[in-house]
Coordinates of C-alpha atoms in Angstrom, one line a residue:
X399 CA 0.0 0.0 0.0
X400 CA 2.8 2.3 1.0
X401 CA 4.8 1.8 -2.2
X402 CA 1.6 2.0 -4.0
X403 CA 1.4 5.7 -2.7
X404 CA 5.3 6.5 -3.2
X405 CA 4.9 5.3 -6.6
X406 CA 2.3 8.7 -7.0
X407 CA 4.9 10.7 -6.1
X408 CA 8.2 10.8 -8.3
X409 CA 10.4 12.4 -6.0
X410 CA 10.2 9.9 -3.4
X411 CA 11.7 7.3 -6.2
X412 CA 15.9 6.7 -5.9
X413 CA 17.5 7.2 -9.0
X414 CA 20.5 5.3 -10.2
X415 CA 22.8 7.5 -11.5
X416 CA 23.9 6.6 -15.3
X417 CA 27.9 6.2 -15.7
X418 CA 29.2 5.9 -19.4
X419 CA 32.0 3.5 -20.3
X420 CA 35.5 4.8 -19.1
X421 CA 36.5 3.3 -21.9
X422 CA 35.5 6.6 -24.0
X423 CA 37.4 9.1 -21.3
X424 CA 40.5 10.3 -22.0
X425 CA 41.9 8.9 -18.9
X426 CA 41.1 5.4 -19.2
X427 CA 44.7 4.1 -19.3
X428 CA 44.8 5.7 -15.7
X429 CA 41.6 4.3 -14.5
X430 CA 42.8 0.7 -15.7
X431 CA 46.1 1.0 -14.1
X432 CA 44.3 2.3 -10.7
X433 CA 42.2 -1.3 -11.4
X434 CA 45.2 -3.4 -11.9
X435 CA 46.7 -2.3 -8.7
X436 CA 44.2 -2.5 -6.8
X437 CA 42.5 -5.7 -7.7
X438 CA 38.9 -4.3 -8.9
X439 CA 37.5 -3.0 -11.8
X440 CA 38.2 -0.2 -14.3
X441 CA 34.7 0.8 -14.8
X442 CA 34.2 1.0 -10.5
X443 CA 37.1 3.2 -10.6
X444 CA 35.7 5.7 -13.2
X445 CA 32.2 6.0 -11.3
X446 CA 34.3 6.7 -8.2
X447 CA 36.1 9.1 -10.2
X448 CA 32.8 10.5 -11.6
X449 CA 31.5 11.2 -7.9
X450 CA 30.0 7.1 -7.4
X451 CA 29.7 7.3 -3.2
X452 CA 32.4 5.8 -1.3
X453 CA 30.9 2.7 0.5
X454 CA 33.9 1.2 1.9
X455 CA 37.7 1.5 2.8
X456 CA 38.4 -0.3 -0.7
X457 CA 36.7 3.1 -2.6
X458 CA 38.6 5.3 -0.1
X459 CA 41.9 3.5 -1.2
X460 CA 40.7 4.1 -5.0
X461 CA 39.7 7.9 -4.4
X462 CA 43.0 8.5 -2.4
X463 CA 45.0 6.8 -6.1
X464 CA 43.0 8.8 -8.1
X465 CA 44.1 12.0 -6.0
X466 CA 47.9 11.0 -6.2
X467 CA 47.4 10.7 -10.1
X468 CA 46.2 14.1 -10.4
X469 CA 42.6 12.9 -11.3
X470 CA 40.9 14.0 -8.4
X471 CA 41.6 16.9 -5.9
X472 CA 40.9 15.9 -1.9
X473 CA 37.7 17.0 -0.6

C-alpha cells in the first residue's frame, strides 16, 4: 500500500545514476592502471572518479590513487 502511494509521487523514487563507459574518457589508461593495482575493476574506478559514493575502505583506497594521479583533488 505504501509503495503504491510512493509510486504517485516521483520524487520519493531513488534514481540510479547513469555512468558511461570509461572506456570513451581520456583517462582510461589511468583508471585501468588504478584497477590493476588494486584488484577491482576499471569501470568502479571511473564512477568513483565520476563522484560514485564511497561505501567502503576499498573506494577510499581508489579515491585516495586517483588524488595521487592528479585525477581527483581531496575534498
Amino acid at each position: 500500500m505504501l509503495s503504491e502511494v510512493l509510486a504517485r509521487f516521483p520524487f520519493f523514487s531513488k534514481k540510479r545514476r547513469e555512468y558511461r563507459d570509461y572506456k570513451q574518457s581520456k583517462n582510461s589508461s589511468v583508471y585501468e592502471k588504478v584497477a590493476s593495482e588494486l584488484d577491482s575493476h576499471p569501470q568502479h574506478v571511473y564512477e568513483i572518479a565520476h563522484g560514485k559514493p564511497l561505501y567502503n575502505y576499498d573506494d577510499r583506497v581508489i579515491y585516495d590513487r586517483l588524488c595521487q594521479y592528479g585525477i581527483l583533488h581531496r575534498r
